[in-house]
Coordinates of C-alpha atoms and ligand atoms in Angstrom, one line a residue:
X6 CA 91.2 86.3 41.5
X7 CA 93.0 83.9 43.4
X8 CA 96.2 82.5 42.5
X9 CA 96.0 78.8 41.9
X10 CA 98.2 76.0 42.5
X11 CA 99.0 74.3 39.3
X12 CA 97.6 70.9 40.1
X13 CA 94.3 70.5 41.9
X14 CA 93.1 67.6 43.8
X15 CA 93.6 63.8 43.2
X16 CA 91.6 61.4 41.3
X17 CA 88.4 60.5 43.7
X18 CA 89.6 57.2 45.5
X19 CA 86.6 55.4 46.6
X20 CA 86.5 54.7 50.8
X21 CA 90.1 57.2 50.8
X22 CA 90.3 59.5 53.0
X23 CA 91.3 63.0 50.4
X24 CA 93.1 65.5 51.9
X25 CA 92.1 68.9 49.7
X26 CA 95.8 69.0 48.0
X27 CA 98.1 66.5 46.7
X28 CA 100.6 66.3 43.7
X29 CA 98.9 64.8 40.9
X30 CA 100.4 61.2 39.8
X31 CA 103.2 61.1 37.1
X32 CA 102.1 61.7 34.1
X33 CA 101.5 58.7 31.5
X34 CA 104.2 57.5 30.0
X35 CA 104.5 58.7 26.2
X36 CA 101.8 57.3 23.8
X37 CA 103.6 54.1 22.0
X38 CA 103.6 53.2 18.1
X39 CA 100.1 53.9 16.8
X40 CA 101.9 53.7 13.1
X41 CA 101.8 50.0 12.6
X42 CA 99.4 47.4 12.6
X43 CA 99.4 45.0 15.7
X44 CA 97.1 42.4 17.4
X45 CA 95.0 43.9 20.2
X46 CA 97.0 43.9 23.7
X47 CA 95.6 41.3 26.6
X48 CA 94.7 43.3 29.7
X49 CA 94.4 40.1 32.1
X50 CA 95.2 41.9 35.0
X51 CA 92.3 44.4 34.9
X52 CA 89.5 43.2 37.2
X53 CA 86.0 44.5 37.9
X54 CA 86.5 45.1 41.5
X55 CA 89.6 47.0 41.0
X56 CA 87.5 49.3 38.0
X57 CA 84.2 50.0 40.5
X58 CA 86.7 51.3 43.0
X59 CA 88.9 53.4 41.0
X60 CA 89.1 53.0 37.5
X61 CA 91.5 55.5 37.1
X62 CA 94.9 53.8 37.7
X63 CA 94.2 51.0 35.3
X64 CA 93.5 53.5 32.7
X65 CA 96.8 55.3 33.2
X66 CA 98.8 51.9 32.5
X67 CA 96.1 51.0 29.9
X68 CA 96.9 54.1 28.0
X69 CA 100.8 54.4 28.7
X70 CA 100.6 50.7 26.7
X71 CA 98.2 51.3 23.9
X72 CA 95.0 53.1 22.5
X73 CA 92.7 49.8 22.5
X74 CA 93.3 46.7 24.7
X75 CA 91.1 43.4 25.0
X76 CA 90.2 43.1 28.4
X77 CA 89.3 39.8 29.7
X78 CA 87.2 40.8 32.5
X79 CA 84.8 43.0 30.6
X80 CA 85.0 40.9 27.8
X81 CA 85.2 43.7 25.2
X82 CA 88.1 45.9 24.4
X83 CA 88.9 49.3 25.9
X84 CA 89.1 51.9 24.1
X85 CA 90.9 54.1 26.1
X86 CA 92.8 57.0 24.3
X87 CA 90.9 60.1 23.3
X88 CA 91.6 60.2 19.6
X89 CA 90.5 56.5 19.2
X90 CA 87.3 57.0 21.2
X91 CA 87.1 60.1 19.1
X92 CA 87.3 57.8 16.1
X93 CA 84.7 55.3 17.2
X94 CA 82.2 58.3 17.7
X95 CA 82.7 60.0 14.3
X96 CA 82.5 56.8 12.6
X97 CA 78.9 54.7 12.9
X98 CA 79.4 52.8 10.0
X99 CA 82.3 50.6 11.3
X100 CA 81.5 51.5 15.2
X101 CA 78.0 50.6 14.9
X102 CA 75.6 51.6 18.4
X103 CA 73.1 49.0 17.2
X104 CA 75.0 46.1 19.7
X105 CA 73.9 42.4 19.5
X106 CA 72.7 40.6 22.3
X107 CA 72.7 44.0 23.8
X108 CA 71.4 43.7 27.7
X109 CA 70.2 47.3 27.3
X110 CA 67.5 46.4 24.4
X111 CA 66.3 43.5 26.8
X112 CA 66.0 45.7 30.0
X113 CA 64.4 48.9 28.1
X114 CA 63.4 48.0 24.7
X115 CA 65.4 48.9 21.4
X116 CA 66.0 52.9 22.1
X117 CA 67.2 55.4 20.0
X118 CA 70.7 55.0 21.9
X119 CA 70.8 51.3 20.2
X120 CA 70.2 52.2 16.7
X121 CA 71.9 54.0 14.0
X122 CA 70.9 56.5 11.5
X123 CA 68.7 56.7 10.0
X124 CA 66.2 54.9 12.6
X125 CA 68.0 56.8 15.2
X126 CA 67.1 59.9 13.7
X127 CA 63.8 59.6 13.5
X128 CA 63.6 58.5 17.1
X129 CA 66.0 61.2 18.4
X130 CA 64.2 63.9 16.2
X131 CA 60.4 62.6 18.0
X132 CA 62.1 64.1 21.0
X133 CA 61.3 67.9 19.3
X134 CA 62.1 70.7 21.2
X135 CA 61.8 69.8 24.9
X136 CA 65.3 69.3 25.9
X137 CA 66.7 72.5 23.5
X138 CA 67.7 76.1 25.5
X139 CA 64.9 77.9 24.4
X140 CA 62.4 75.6 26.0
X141 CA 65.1 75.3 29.0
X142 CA 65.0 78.7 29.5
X143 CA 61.2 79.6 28.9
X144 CA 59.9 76.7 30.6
X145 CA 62.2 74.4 32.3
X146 CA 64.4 77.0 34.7
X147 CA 61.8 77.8 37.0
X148 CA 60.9 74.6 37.4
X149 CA 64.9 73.7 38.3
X150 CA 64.2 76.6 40.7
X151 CA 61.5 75.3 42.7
X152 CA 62.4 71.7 42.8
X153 CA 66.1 73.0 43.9
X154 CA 64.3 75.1 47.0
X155 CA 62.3 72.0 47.7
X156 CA 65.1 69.3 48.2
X157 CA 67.6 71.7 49.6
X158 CA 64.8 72.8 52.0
X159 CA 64.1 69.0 52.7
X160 CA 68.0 68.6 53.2
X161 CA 67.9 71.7 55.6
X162 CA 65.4 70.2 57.7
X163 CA 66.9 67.3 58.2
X164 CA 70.1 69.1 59.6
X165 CA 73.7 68.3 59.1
X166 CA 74.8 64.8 58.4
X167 CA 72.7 64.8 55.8
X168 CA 73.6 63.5 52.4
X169 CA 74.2 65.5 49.7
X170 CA 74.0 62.8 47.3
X171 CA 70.2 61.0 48.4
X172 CA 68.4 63.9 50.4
X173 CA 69.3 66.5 47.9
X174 CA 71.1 65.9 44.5
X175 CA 69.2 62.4 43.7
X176 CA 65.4 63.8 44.4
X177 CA 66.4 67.3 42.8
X178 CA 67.5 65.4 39.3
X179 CA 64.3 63.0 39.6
X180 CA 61.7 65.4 40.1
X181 CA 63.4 67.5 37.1
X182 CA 63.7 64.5 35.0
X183 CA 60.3 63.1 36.4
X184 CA 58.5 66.8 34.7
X185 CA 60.5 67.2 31.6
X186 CA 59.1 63.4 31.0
X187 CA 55.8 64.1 31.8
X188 CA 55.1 61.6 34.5
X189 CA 52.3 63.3 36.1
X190 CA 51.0 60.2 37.2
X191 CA 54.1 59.4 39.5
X192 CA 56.6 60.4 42.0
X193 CA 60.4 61.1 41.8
X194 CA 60.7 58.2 44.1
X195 CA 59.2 56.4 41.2
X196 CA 61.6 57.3 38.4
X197 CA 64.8 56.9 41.0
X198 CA 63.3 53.2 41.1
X199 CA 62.9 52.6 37.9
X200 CA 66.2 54.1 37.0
X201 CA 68.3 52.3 39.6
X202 CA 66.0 48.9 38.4
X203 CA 66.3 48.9 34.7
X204 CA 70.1 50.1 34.8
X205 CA 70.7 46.9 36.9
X206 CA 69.1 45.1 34.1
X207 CA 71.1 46.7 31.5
X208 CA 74.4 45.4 33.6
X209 CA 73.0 42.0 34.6
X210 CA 75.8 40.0 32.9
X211 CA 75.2 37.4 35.7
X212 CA 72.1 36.9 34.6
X213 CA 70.9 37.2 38.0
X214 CA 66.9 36.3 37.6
X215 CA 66.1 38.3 41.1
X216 CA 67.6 41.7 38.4
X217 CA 65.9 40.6 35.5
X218 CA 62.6 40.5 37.4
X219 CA 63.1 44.0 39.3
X220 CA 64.1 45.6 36.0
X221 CA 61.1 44.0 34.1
X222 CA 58.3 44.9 36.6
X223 CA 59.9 48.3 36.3
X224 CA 60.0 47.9 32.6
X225 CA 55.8 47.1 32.6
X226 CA 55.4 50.5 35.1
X227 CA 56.5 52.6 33.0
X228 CA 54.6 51.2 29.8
X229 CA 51.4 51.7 32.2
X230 CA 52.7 55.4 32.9
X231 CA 53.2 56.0 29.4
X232 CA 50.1 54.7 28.0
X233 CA 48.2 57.0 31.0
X234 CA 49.6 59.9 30.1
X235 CA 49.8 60.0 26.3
X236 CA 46.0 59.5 27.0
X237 CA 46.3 62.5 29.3
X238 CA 48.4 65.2 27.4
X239 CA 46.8 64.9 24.0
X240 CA 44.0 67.3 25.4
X241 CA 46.5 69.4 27.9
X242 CA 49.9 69.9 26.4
X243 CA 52.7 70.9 28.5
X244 CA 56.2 71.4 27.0
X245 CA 57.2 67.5 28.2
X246 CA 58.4 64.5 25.8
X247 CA 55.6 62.6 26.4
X248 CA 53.0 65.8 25.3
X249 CA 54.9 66.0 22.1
X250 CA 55.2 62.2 21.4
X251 CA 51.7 61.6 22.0
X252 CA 51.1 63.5 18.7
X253 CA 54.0 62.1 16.7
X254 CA 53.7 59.4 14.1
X255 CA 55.9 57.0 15.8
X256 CA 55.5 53.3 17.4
X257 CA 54.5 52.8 20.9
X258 CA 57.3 50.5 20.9
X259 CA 59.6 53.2 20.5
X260 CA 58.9 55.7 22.5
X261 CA 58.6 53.0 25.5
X262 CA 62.1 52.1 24.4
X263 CA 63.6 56.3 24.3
X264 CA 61.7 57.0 27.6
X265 CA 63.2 53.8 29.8
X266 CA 66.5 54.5 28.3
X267 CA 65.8 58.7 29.1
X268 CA 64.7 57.7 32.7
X269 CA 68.0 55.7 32.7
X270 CA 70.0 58.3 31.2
X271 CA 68.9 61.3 32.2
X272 CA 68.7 61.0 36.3
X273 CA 72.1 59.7 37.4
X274 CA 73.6 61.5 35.4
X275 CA 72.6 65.3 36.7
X276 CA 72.7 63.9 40.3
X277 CA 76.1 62.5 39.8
X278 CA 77.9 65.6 38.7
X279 CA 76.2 67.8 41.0
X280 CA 77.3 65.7 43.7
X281 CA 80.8 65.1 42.5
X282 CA 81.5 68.7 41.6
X283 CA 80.9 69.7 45.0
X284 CA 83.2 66.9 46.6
X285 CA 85.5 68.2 44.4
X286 CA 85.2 72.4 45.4
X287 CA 84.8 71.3 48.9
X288 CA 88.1 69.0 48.9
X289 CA 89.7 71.8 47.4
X290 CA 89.0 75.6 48.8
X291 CA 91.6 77.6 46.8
X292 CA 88.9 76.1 43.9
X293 CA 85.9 76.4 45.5
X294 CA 87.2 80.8 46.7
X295 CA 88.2 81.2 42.7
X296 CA 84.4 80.1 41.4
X297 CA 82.4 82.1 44.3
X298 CA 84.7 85.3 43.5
X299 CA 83.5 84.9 39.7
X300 CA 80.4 83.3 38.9
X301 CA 80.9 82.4 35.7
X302 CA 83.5 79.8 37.3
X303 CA 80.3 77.4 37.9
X304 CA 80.3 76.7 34.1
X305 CA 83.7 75.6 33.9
X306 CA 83.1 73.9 37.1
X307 CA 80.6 71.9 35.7
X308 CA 82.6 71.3 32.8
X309 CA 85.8 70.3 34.2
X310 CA 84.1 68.3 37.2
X311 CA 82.7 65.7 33.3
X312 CA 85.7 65.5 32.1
X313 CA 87.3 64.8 35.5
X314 CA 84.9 62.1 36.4
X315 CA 83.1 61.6 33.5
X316 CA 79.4 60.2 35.2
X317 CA 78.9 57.9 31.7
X318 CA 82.7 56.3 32.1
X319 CA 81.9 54.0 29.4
X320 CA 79.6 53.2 26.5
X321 CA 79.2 50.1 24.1
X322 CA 79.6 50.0 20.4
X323 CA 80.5 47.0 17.8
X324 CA 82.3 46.6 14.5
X325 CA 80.3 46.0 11.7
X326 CA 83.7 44.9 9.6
X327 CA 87.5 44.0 10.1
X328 CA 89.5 47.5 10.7
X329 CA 92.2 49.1 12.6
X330 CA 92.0 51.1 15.6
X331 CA 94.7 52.9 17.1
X332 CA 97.0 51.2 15.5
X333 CA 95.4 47.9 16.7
X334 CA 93.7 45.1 14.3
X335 CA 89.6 44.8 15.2
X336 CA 87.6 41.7 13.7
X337 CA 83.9 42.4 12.4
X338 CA 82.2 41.9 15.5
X339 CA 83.7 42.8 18.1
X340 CA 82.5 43.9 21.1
X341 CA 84.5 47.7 22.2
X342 CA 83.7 49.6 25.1
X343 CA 84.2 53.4 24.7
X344 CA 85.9 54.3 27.6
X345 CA 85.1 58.2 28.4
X346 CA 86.5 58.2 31.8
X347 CA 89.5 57.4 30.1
X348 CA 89.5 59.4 27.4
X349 CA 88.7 62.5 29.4
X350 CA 92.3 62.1 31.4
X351 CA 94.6 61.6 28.4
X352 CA 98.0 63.7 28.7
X353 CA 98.1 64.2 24.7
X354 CA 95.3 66.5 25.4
X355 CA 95.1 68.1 28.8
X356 CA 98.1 68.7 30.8
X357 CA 97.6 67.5 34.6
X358 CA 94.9 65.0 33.6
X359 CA 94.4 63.4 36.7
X360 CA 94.0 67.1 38.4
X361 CA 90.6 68.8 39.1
X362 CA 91.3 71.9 37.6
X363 CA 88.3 74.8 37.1
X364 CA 91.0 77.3 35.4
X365 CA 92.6 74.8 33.2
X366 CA 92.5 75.4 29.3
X367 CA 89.3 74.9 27.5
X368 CA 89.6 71.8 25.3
X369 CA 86.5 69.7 24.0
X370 CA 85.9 66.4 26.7
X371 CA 84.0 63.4 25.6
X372 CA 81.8 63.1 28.4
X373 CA 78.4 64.0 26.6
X374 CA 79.6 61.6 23.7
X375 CA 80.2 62.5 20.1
X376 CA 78.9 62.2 16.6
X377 CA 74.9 60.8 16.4
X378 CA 73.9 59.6 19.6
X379 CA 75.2 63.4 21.7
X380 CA 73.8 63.4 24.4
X381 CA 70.3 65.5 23.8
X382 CA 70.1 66.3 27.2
X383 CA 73.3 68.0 27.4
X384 CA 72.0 71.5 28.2
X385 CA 69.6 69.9 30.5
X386 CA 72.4 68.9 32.5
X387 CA 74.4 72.1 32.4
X388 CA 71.4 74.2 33.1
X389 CA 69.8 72.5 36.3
X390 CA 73.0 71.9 37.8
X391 CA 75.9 74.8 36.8
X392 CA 72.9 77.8 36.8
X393 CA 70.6 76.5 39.3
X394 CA 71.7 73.6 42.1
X395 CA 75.4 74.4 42.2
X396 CA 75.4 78.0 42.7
X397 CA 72.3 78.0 44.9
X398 CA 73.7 75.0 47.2
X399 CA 76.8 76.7 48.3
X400 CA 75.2 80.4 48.4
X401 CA 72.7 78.8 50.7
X402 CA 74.1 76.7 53.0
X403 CA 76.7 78.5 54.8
X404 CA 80.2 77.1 55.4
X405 CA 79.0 73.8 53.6
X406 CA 81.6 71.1 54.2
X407 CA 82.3 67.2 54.2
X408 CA 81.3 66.0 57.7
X409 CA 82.5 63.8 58.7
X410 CA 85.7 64.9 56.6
X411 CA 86.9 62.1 54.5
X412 CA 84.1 59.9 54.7
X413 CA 82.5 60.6 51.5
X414 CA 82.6 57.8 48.9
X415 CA 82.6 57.6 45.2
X416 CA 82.4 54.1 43.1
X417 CA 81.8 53.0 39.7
X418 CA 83.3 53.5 36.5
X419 CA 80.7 52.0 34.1
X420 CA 78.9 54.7 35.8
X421 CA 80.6 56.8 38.2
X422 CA 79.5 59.1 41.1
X423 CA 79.5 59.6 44.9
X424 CA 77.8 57.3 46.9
X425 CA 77.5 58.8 50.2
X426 CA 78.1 62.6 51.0
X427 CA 77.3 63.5 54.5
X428 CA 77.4 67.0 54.9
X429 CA 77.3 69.8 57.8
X430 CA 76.8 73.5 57.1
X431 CA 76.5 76.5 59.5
Ligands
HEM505 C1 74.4 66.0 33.0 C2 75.0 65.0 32.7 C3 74.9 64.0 31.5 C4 75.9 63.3 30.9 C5 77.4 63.4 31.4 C6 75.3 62.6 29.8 C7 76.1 61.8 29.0 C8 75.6 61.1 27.9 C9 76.4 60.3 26.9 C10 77.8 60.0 27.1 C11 75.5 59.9 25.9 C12 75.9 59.1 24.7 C13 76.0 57.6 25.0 C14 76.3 56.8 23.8 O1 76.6 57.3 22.8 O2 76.1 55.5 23.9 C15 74.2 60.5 26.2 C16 73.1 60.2 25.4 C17 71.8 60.7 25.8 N1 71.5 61.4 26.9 FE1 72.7 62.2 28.3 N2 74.0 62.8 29.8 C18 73.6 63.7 30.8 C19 72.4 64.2 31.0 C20 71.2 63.9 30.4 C21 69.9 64.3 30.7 C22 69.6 65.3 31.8 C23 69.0 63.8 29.8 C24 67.6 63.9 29.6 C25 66.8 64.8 30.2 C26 69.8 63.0 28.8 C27 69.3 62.3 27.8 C28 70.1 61.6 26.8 C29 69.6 60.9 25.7 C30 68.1 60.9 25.2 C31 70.6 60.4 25.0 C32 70.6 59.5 23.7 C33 70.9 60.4 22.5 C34 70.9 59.6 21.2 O3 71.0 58.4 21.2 O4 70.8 60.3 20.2 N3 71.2 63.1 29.2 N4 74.3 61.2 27.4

């Protein structure tokens, strides 16, 4: 195989221009005092524009200072390091999920991703075997298949300049995520609406009333969807959550609540590492030679392009009592944000951090979560994009490339992903 260099390319920089090698940034500066007990830093010069445009920077000066920080802005505290977000996930009883005055629970209901065991458990085990690798690979992988030939058809046809991100990646993880739901009674135009909607709800800190009314006629189309099709699957099962659901002894009201927060969960996600993990191979061809000269490269791809950019970049959780974090005092109540994105790039576990590396050592990231709440559609995620849209995209499309180069764009860090991608292929 190829020789690599030892660092890969730069964190993504939203509207930058990325040439397809650069040194990495200096490494964080060493890790300080986690041994005694101090009042939480104040992070007053973070801001939320400079986080949606690159998060990555703040984080680096966040961690150099300390593991947990309360930042204004956000109005919670960072959790930034990756042994104290490690912490927070092993630990529910002090770092509860169950969030008050959570905007989630208002835009979607009170889902399985808001509640701690035991009620989680019986919400998360309702969801049976429909996301696990035996039904992926019975069922779900043709499936992946076809709807992959479909949208990169669809992308084909409309010729380069197309985006990689909306006329492929985006429709490709909604009409997956719109089947293994069980939505026959809608489109994946549908679930991309009602995703984008109701995750604008669960954000709305504004309280902007034009959000809360997008998010909540979303909200009552879905509840109509669902009611239709439990109806419909109890006399045709298929291998989709709603098919098992409608035969599970659990509360309408939940599983309204797990499928909003799956239709918000489970789409953006998929698209957004497909899409970044190709930025990232095609900013970088020494990377993107060593994965098509061994195919089993497009796992680690996949793997290094979440912890890189991880697509959740940050996740809420609250004390239930007065303890210490990282060193740093936390009173019962507080408000943290879990801060994988961060996490992920911590130099007392990977060296480079800040690199995209596909050969780098294989060390456990954060970006599926930890503990209870794991994500349950992790092999979901790996299967439809590392087996089936990854390595199909670039065997397909010949000489694929950024065109125009440098004008692709990636935002976020709440969630993060590329939000344009125009592409040109031979
Ligand atoms: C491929 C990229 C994906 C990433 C990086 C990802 C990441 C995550 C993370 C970080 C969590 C935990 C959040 C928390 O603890 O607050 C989570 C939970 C969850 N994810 Fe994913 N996810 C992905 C794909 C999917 C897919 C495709 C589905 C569904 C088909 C899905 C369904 C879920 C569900 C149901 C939960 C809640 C689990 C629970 O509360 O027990 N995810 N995901």
């Amino acid at each position: 195989m190829t020789a690599l260099p030892a660092s890969g390319i730069p964190a993504l920089a939203a509207n930058t221009r990325v040439p397809a090698t650069l040194p990495s940034p200096a490494p964080d500066s060493a890790f300080q005092g986690a041994e005694t007990v101090r009042e939480a830093p104040v992070a007053d010069w973070v801001t939320l524009a400079d986080l949606r445009e690159d998060p990555f920077p703040i984080y680096r000066r966040l961690r150099a200072e300390a593991p947990v920080h309360w930042v204004p802005a956000v109005n919670r505290y960072m959790v930034v390091s990756y042994d104290a977000c490690h912490t927070v996930e092993q630990d529910a009883d002090t770092f509860s999920a169950n969030e008050e005055g959570s905007l989630m629970k208002r835009a979607m209901g009170h889902s399985m991703l808001r509640k701690d065991d035991p009620e989680h458990r019986a919400d998360r085990d309702s969801y049976g075997s429909t996301l696990r690798p035996g039904t992926i690979k019975n069922h779900w992988m043709e499936i992946f298949e076809r709807n992959h030939r479909r949208y990169l058809d669809q992308l084909k046809a409309k010729g380069p300049g197309a985006d990689f991100v909306w006329d492929y990646a985006a429709p490709y993880a909604a009409e997956n995520l719109r089947l293994i739901c069980g939505f026959h009674n809608a489109t994946q135009e549908d679930l991309q609406r009602w995703s984008q909607t109701m995750i604008d709800g669960t954000g709305n800190y504004a309280d902007d009333p034009e959000v809360w009314a997008k998010a909540a006629a979303s909200s009552a189309e879905v509840d109509a969807a669902i009611d239709e099709m439990l109806v419909y699957l109890k006399d045709r099962p298929d291998p989709s959550l709603l098919s098992g659901l409608a035969s599970m002894p659990i509360p309408l009201e939940a599983i309204r609540a797990n499928l909003k927060m799956t239709i918000g969960g489970g789409l953006n996600e998929p698209r957004d590492v497909l899409a970044t993990t190709a930025w990232a191979l095609l900013s970088c061809p020494e990377q993107l030679e060593a994965v098509r000269s061994e195919p089993k490269l497009w796992a680690a791809a996949f793997e290094e392009s979440v912890r890189w950019v991880a697509p959740i970049g940050m996740y809420p959780r609250q004390t239930t009592r007065e303890t210490v974090l990282g060193g740093v005092r936390l009173p019962a109540g507080a408000k943290l944000g879990v801060v994988l994105g961060s996490a992920n790039r911590d130099p007392k576990v990977w060296e480079d951090p800040e690199s995209f590396n596909v050969l780098r050592a294989k060390k456990p990231h954060l970006a599926f979560g930890g503990g209870q709440h794991f994500c349950a559609g992790a092999w979901v995620g790996r299967a439809s994009v590392a087996q089936v849209a990854l390595p199909g995209a670039f065997a397909e499309l010949r000489n694929l490339r950024l065109e125009p180069a440098g004008s692709a764009i990636a935002a976020g860090w709440v969630f993060r992903g590329m939000t344009s991608m125009p592409v040109a292929w031979d």
